[in-house]
Coordinates of C-alpha atoms in Angstrom, one line a residue:
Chain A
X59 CA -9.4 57.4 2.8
X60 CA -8.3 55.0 5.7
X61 CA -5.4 53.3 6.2
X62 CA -7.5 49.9 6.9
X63 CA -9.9 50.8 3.4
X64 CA -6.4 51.5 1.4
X65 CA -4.8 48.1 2.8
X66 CA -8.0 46.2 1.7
X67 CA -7.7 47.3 -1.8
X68 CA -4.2 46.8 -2.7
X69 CA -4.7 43.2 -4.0
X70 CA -7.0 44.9 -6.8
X71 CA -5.0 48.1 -6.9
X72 CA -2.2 45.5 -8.0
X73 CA -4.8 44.1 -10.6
X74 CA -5.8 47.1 -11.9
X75 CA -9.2 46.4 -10.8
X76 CA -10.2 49.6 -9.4
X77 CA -12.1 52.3 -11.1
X78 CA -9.9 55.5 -12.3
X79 CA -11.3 57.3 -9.4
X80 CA -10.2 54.9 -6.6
X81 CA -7.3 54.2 -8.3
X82 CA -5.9 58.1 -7.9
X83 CA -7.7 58.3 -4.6
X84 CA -5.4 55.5 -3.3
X85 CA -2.5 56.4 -5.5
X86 CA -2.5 60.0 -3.4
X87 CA -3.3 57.9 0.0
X88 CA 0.0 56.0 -0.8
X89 CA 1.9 59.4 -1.3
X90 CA 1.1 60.3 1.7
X91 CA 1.7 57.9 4.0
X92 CA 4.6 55.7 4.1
X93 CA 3.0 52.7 6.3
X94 CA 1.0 52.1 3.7
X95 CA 3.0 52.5 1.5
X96 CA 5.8 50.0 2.6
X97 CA 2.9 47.5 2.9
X98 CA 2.5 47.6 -0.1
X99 CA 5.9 47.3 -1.9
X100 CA 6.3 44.2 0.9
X101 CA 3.2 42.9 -0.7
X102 CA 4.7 43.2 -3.9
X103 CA 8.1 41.6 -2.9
X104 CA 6.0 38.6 -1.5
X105 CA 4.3 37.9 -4.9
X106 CA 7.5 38.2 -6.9
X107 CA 8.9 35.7 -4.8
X108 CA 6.7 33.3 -5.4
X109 CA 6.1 34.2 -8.9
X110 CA 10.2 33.2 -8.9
X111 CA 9.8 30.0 -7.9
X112 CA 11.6 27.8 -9.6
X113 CA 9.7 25.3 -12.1
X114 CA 9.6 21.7 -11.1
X115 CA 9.5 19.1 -14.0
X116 CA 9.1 15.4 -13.5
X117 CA 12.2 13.3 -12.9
X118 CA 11.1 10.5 -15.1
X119 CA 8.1 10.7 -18.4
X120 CA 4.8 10.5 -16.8
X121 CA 3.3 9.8 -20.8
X122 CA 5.1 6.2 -20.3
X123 CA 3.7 5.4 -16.5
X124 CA 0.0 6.4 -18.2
X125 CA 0.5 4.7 -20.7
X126 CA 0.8 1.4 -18.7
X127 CA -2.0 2.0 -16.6
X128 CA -4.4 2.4 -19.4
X129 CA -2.8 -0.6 -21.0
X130 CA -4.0 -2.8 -18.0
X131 CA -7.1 -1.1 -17.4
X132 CA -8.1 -1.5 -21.3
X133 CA -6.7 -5.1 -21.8
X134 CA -6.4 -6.3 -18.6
X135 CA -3.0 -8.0 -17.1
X136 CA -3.4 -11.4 -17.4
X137 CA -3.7 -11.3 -21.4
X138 CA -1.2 -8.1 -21.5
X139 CA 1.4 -10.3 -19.8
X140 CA 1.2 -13.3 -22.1
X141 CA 0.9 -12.4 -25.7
X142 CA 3.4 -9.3 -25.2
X143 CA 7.2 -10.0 -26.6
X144 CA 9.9 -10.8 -24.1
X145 CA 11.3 -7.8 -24.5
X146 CA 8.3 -5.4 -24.1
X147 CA 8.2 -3.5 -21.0
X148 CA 5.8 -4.7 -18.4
X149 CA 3.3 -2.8 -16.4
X150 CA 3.7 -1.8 -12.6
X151 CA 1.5 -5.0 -12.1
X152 CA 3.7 -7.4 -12.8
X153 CA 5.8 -7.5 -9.7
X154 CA 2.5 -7.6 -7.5
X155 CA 1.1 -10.9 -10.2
X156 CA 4.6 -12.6 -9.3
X157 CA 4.2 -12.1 -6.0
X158 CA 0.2 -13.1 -5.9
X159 CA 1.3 -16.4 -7.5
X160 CA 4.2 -17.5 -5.3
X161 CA 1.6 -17.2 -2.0
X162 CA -1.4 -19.1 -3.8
X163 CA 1.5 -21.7 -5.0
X164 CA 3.2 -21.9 -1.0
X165 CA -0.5 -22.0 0.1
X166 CA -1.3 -25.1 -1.9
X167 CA 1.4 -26.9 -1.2
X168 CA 1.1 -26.1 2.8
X169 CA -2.5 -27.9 2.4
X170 CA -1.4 -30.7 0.2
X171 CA 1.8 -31.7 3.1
X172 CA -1.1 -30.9 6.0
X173 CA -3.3 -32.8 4.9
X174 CA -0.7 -35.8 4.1
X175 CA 0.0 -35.8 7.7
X176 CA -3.5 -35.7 9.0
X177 CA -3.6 -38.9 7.4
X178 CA -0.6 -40.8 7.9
X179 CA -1.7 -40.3 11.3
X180 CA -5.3 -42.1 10.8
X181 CA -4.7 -44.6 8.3
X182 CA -2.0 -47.9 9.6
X183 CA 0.9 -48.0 7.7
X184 CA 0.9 -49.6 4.4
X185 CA 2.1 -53.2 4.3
X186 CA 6.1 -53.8 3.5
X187 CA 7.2 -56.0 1.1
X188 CA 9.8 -58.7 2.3
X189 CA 13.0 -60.5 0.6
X190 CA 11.2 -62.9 -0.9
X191 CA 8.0 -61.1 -2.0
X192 CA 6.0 -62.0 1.1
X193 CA 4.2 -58.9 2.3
X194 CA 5.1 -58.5 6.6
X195 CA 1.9 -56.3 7.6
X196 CA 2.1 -53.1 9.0
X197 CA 4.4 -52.5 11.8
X198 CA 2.2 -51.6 15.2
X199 CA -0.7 -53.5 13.7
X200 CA -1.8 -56.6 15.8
X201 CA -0.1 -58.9 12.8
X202 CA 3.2 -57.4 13.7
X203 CA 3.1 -55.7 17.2
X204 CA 5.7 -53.3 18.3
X205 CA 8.2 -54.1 21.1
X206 CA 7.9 -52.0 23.8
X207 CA 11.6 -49.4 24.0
X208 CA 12.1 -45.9 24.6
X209 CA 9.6 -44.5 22.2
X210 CA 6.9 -46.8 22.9
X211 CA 6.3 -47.6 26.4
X212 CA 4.5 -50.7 28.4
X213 CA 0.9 -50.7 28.0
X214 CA -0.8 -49.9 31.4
X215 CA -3.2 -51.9 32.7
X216 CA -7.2 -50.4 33.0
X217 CA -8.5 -50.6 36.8
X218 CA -11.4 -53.1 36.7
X219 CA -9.9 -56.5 34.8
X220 CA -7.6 -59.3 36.6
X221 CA -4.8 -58.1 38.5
X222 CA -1.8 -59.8 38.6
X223 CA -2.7 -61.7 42.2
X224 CA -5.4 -62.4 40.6
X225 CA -3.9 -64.5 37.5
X226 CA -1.4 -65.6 40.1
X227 CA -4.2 -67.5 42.1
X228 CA -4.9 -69.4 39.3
X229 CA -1.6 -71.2 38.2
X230 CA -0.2 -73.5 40.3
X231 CA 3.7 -74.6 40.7
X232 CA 5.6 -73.6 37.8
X233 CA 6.6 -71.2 36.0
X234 CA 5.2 -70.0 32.3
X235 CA 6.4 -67.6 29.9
X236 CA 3.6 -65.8 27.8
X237 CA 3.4 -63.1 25.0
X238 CA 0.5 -61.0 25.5
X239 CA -0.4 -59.0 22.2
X240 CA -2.2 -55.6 23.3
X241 CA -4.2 -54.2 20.4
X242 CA -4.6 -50.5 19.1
X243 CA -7.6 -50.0 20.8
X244 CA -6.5 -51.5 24.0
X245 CA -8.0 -55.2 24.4
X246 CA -5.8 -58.2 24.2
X247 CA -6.3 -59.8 20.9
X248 CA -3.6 -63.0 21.0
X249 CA -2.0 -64.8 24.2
X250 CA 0.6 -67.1 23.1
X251 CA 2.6 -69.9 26.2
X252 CA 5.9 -69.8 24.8
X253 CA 7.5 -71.9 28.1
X254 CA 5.4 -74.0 30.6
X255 CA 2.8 -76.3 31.4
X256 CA -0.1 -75.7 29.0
X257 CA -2.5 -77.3 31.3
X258 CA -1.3 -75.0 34.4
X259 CA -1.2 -72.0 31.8
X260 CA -4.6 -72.4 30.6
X261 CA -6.5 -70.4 33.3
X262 CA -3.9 -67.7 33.2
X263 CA -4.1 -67.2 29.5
X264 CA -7.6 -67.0 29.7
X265 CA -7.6 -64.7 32.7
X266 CA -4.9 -62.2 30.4
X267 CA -7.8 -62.3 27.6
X268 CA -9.9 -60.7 30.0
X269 CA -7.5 -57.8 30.4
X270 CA -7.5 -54.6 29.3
X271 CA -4.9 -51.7 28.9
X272 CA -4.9 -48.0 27.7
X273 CA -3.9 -48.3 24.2
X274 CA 0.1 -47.4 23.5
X275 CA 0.3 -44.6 21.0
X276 CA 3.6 -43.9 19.3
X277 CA 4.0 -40.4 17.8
X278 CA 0.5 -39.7 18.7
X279 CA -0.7 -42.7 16.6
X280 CA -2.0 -46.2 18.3
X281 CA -0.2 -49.0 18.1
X282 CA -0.5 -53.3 19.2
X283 CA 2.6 -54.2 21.4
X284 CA 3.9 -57.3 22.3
X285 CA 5.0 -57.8 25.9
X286 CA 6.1 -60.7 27.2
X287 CA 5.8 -61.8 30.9
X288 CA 7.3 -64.3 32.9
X289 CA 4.9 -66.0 35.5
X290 CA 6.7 -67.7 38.4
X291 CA 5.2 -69.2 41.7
X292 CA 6.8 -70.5 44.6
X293 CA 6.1 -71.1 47.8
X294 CA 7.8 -69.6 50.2
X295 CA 8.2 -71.2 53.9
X296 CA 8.7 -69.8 57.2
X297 CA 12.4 -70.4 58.1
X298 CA 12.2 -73.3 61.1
X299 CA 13.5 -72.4 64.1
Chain B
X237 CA -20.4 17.4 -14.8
X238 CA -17.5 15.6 -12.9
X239 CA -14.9 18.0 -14.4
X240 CA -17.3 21.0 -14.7
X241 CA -16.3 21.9 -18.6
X242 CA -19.7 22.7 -19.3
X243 CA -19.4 25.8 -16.6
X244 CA -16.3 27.4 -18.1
X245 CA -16.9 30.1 -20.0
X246 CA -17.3 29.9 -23.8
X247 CA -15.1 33.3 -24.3
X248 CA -12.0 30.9 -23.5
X249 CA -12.8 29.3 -26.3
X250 CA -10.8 31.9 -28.5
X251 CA -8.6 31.4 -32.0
X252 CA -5.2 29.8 -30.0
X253 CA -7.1 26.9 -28.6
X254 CA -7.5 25.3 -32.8
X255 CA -4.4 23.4 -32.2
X256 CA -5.7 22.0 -28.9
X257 CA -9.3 21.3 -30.5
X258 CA -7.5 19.4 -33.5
X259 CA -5.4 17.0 -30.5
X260 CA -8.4 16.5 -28.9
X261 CA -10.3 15.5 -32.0
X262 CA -7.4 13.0 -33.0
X263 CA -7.3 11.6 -28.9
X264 CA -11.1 11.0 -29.4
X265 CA -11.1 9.0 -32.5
X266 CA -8.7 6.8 -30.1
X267 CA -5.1 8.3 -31.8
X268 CA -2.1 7.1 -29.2
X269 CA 0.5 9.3 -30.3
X270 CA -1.9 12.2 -30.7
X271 CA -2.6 11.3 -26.5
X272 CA 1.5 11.0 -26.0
X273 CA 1.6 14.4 -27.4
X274 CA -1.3 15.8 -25.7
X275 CA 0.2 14.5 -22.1
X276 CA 3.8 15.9 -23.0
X277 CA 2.8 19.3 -23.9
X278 CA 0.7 19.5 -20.5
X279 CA 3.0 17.0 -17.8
X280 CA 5.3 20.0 -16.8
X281 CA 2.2 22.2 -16.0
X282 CA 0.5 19.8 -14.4
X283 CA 3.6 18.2 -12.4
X284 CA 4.9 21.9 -11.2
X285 CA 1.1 23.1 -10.5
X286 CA 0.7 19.5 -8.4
X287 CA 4.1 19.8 -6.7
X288 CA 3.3 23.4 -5.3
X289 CA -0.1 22.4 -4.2
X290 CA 0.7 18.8 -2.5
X291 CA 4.4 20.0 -1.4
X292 CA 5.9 16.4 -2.1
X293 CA 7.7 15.4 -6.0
X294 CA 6.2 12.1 -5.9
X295 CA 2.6 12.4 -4.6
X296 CA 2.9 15.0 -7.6
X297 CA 3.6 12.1 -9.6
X298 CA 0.8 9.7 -8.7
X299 CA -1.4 12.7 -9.1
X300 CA -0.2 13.8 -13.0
X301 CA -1.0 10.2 -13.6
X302 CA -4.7 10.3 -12.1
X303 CA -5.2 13.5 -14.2
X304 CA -4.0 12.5 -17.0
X305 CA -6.4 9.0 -17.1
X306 CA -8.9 11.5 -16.2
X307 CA -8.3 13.1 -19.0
X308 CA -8.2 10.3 -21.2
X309 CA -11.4 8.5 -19.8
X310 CA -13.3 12.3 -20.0
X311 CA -12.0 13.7 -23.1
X312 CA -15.3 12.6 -25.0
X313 CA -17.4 15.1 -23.1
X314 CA -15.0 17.8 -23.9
X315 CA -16.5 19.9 -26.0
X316 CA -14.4 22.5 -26.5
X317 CA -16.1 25.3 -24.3
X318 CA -13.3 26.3 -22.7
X319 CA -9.5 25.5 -23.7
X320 CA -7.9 22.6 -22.8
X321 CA -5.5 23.8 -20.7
X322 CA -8.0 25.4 -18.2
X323 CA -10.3 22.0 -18.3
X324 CA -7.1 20.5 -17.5
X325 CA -6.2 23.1 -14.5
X326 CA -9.6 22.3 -12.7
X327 CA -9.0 18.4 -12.6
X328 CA -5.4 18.9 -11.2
X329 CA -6.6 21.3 -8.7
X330 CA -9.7 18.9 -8.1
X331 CA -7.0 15.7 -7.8
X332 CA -4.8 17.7 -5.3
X333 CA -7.9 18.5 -3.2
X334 CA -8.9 15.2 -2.8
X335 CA -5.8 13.7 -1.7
X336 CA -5.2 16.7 0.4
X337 CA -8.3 15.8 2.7
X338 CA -7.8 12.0 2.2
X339 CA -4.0 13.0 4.1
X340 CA -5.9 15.1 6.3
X341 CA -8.5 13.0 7.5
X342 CA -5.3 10.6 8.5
X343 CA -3.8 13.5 10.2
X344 CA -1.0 13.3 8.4
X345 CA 1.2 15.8 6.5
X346 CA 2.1 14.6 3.0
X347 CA 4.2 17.6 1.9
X348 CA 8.2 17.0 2.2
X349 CA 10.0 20.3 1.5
X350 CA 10.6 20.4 -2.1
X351 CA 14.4 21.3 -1.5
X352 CA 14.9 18.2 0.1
X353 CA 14.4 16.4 -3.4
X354 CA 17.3 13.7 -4.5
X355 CA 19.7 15.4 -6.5
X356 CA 18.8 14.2 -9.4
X357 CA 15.4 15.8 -9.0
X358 CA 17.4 19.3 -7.6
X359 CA 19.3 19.0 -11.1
X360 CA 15.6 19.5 -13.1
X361 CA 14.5 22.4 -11.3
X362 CA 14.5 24.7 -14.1
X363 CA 16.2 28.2 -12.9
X364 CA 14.8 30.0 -15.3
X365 CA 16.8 32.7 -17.4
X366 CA 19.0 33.4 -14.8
X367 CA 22.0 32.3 -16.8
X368 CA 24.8 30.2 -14.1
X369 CA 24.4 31.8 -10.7
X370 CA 27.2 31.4 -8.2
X371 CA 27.0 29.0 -5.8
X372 CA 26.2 31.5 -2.8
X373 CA 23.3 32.8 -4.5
X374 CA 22.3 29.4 -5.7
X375 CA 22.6 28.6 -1.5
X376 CA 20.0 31.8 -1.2
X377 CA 17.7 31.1 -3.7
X378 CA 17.1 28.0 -2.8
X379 CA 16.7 29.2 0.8
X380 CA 14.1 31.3 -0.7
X381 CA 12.2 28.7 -2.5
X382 CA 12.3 26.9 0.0
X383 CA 11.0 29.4 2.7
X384 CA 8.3 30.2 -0.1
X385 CA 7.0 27.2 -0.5
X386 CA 6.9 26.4 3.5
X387 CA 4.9 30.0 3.6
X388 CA 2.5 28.1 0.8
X389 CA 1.8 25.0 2.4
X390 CA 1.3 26.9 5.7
X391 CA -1.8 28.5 4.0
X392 CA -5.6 27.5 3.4
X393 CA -5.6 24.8 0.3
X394 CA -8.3 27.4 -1.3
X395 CA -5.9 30.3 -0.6
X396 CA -2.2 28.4 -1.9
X397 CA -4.4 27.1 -5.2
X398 CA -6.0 30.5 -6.0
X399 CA -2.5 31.7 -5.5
X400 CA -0.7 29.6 -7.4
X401 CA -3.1 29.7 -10.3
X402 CA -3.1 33.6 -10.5
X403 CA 0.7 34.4 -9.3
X404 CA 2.6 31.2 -11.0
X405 CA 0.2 29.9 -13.7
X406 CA -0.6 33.8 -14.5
X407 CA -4.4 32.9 -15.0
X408 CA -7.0 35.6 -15.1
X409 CA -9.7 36.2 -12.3
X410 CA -12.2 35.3 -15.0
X411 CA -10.5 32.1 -16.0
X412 CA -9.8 30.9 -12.1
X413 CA -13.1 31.8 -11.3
X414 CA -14.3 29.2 -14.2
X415 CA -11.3 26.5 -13.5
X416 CA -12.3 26.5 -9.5
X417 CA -15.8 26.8 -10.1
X418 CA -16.6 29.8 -8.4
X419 CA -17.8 33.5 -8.9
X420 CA -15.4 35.9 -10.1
X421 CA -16.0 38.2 -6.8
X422 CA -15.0 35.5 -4.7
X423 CA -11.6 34.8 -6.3
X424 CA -11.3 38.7 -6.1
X425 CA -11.6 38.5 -2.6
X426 CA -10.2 35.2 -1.7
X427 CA -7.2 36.2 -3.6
X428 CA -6.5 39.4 -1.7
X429 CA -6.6 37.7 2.0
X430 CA -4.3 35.1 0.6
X431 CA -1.8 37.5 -1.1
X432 CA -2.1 39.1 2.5
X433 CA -1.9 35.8 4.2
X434 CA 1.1 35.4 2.6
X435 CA 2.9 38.5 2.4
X436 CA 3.0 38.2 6.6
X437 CA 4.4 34.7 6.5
X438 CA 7.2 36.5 4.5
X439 CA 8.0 39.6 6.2
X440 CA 10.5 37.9 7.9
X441 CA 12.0 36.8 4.9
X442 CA 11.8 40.1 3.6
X443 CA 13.3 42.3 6.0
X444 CA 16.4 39.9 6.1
X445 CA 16.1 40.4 2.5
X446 CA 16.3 44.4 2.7
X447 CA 19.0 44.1 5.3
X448 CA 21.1 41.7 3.3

């Protein structure tokens, strides 16, 4: 018998698996020589050490953990989580339902506040009521223009309509004081002569009709503006020498 | 089948499995308690068996759980062919397979050496009948263990399972060969090249043994 043919039947030498006559054949093989021999008391060491290793038991009950599983795979959560008692313990699934609920709740409220502002930014502002009851209309409407100032600028003028030589041709000697209201979407919807000749004025206020600006936009949103302009003409002479 | 009962043998089937087939007829008229029992008797089987396959206390956890809804959701095709325990053997070895290739396929190693547990865990490894061992040898046999069990997961998973079931869980060729599905020749011979396979990823252990 072989060294290699012995090696190869240790594992069911060690099981008892070989017939009587193998079994002594080997047994004698073993007697014999010591290589094998050795091999096979380490393979015997190796198998008692794992046969002593230690047994591991679970830290916590695993009964209870299956138990709450098939609980919300039987009953299903959402029913499990409002007829139980206060007390009762709840399944895993609880913390993840707590959290589920807090993101559809944020996401809700995210669209409600967007969609707020979307429209705060379309629709004029709603009309204010005033000491006596009289309603003022909404401020940056044309019934109640802005002033221009540091958030809202002065409305610049589109290439194309009168220019201010232009307007100037037209009045004569004088000087006029105008408020010129420039609607949201630009044109100018009211010239008012607040100081001067209305005569003079008239072809200058009907020249600032024809203007038109780039409509003023505060916080992204149009607005009317009043400006007021001052309109002087003089002639001015050559000094005589 | 999905858990293969029908292909055990019927001779398991013998006198000591009537207190099984009694639980199982209670858990399949829908008895709780006679389930709590059933999972207590089997949890420290399954845990240990799960722990030395996987290599990691609380994948071993997630998987007693999965074999212990799979038992519940399969014990009405159990029809008491074989015994329990051994139905039970094949779907913890089947569980640990399957997340063993699902960690594979990420080409990741799920096993954390057992010895490395949290204390709390270290204090429930049973030492057996050893009685109170001082603490140098408990220094070496947990050395040991631990050397073992890095010898184990170093192996085939078809070689550490057919070695645990036969060397730990003390199962016969004829029983492994029904739990795993397979002829009772090739356990035979799968089972020698792994008690090889592993008795030469522990001759170093062993000489330092003879020389200590």
């Amino acid at each position: 018998m072989t060294c290699t043919r012995v090696r190869a039947q240790l594992s069911s030498y060690l099981d008892g698996d070989l017939s009587p006559a193998a079994s002594g054949a080997l047994s004698a093989h073993l007697e014999t020589c010591p290589a094998c021999a050795r091999h096979l008391e380490s393979l015997r060491a190796a198998l008692g050490m794992l046969a002593d290793l230690p047994r591991i038991s679970p830290s916590e009950g695993i009964a209870a953990r299956v138990f709450d599983r098939l609980e919300v795979e039987t009953r299903g959560p959402g029913l499990a989580m409002v007829f139980r008692s206060f007390g009762a313990r709840r399944p895993l699934i609880f913390p993840s339902l707590v959290t589920a609920g807090l993101l559809v709740v944020t996401v809700l409220l995210g669209s409600v506040a967007l969609d707020r502002a979307w429209r705060s930014l379309d629709e004029p502002l709603p009309p204010v009521a005033g000491a006596w009851g009289a309603t003022t209309p909404a401020s940056g409407t044309e019934a109640n223009p802005l002033f221009p100032s540091a958030d809202v600028g002065l409305p610049r003028a589109r290439p194309g309509g009168p220019v201010a030589q232009d307007i100037l041709a037209q009045m004569g000697e004088g000087t006029l004081f105008l408020e010129t209201v420039v609607a949201r979407d630009g044109s100018v919807s009211a010239v008012t002569l607040l100081t001067g000749d209305r005569l003079f004025a008239q072809p200058v206020v009907d020249a600032l009709r024809r203007q038109k600006f780039e409509p003023v936009r505060l916080r992204g949103r149009p607005v009317a503006v009043s400006v007021y302009r001052l309109f002087s003409r003089m002639d001015v002479r050559s000094p005589m020498t | 089948m999905a858990t293969g009962e029908m292909s055990l043998r019927s001779a398991e089937a013998v006198a000591g499995n009537a207190p099984d087939r009694v639980l199982v007829e209670r858990c399949q008229k829908g008895d709780p308690q006679a389930f709590a029992r059933l999972v207590g008797l089997h949890e420290g089987m399954v845990f240990n068996l799960a722990a030395r396959l996987i290599g990691d206390a609380e994948e071993a956890k997630d998987v007693a759980q999965d074999v212990f809804l799979q038992v519940y959701r399969t014990l009405g095709r159990f029809e008491g062919r074989s015994s329990l325990k051994t139905w039970i053997y094949r779907i913890v070895v089947n569980q640990c397979h399957n997340r063993h290739r699902f960690w594979r396929r990420r080409k990741k190693d799920c096993s954390r050496p057992l010895d490395e547990l949290t204390p709390a865990d270290q204090a429930r490894l049973v030492a057996g009948d050893r009685g109170q061992p001082s603490p140098y040898d408990e220094v070496r046999r947990r050395e040991r263990s631990g050397r073992v069990q890095a010898a184990l997961l170093s192996l085939g998973f078809d070689h550490r399972a057919i070695l645990l079931l036969r060397e730990v869980e003390e199962l016969s060729c004829e029983t492994i060969a029904a739990t795993l599905g397979i002829p009772e020749g090739t356990v035979k011979s799968r089972l020698a090249r792994a008690r090889e396979a592993l008795r030469v990823r522990l001759l170093a252990c062993l000489e330092e043994g003879d020389r200590a």
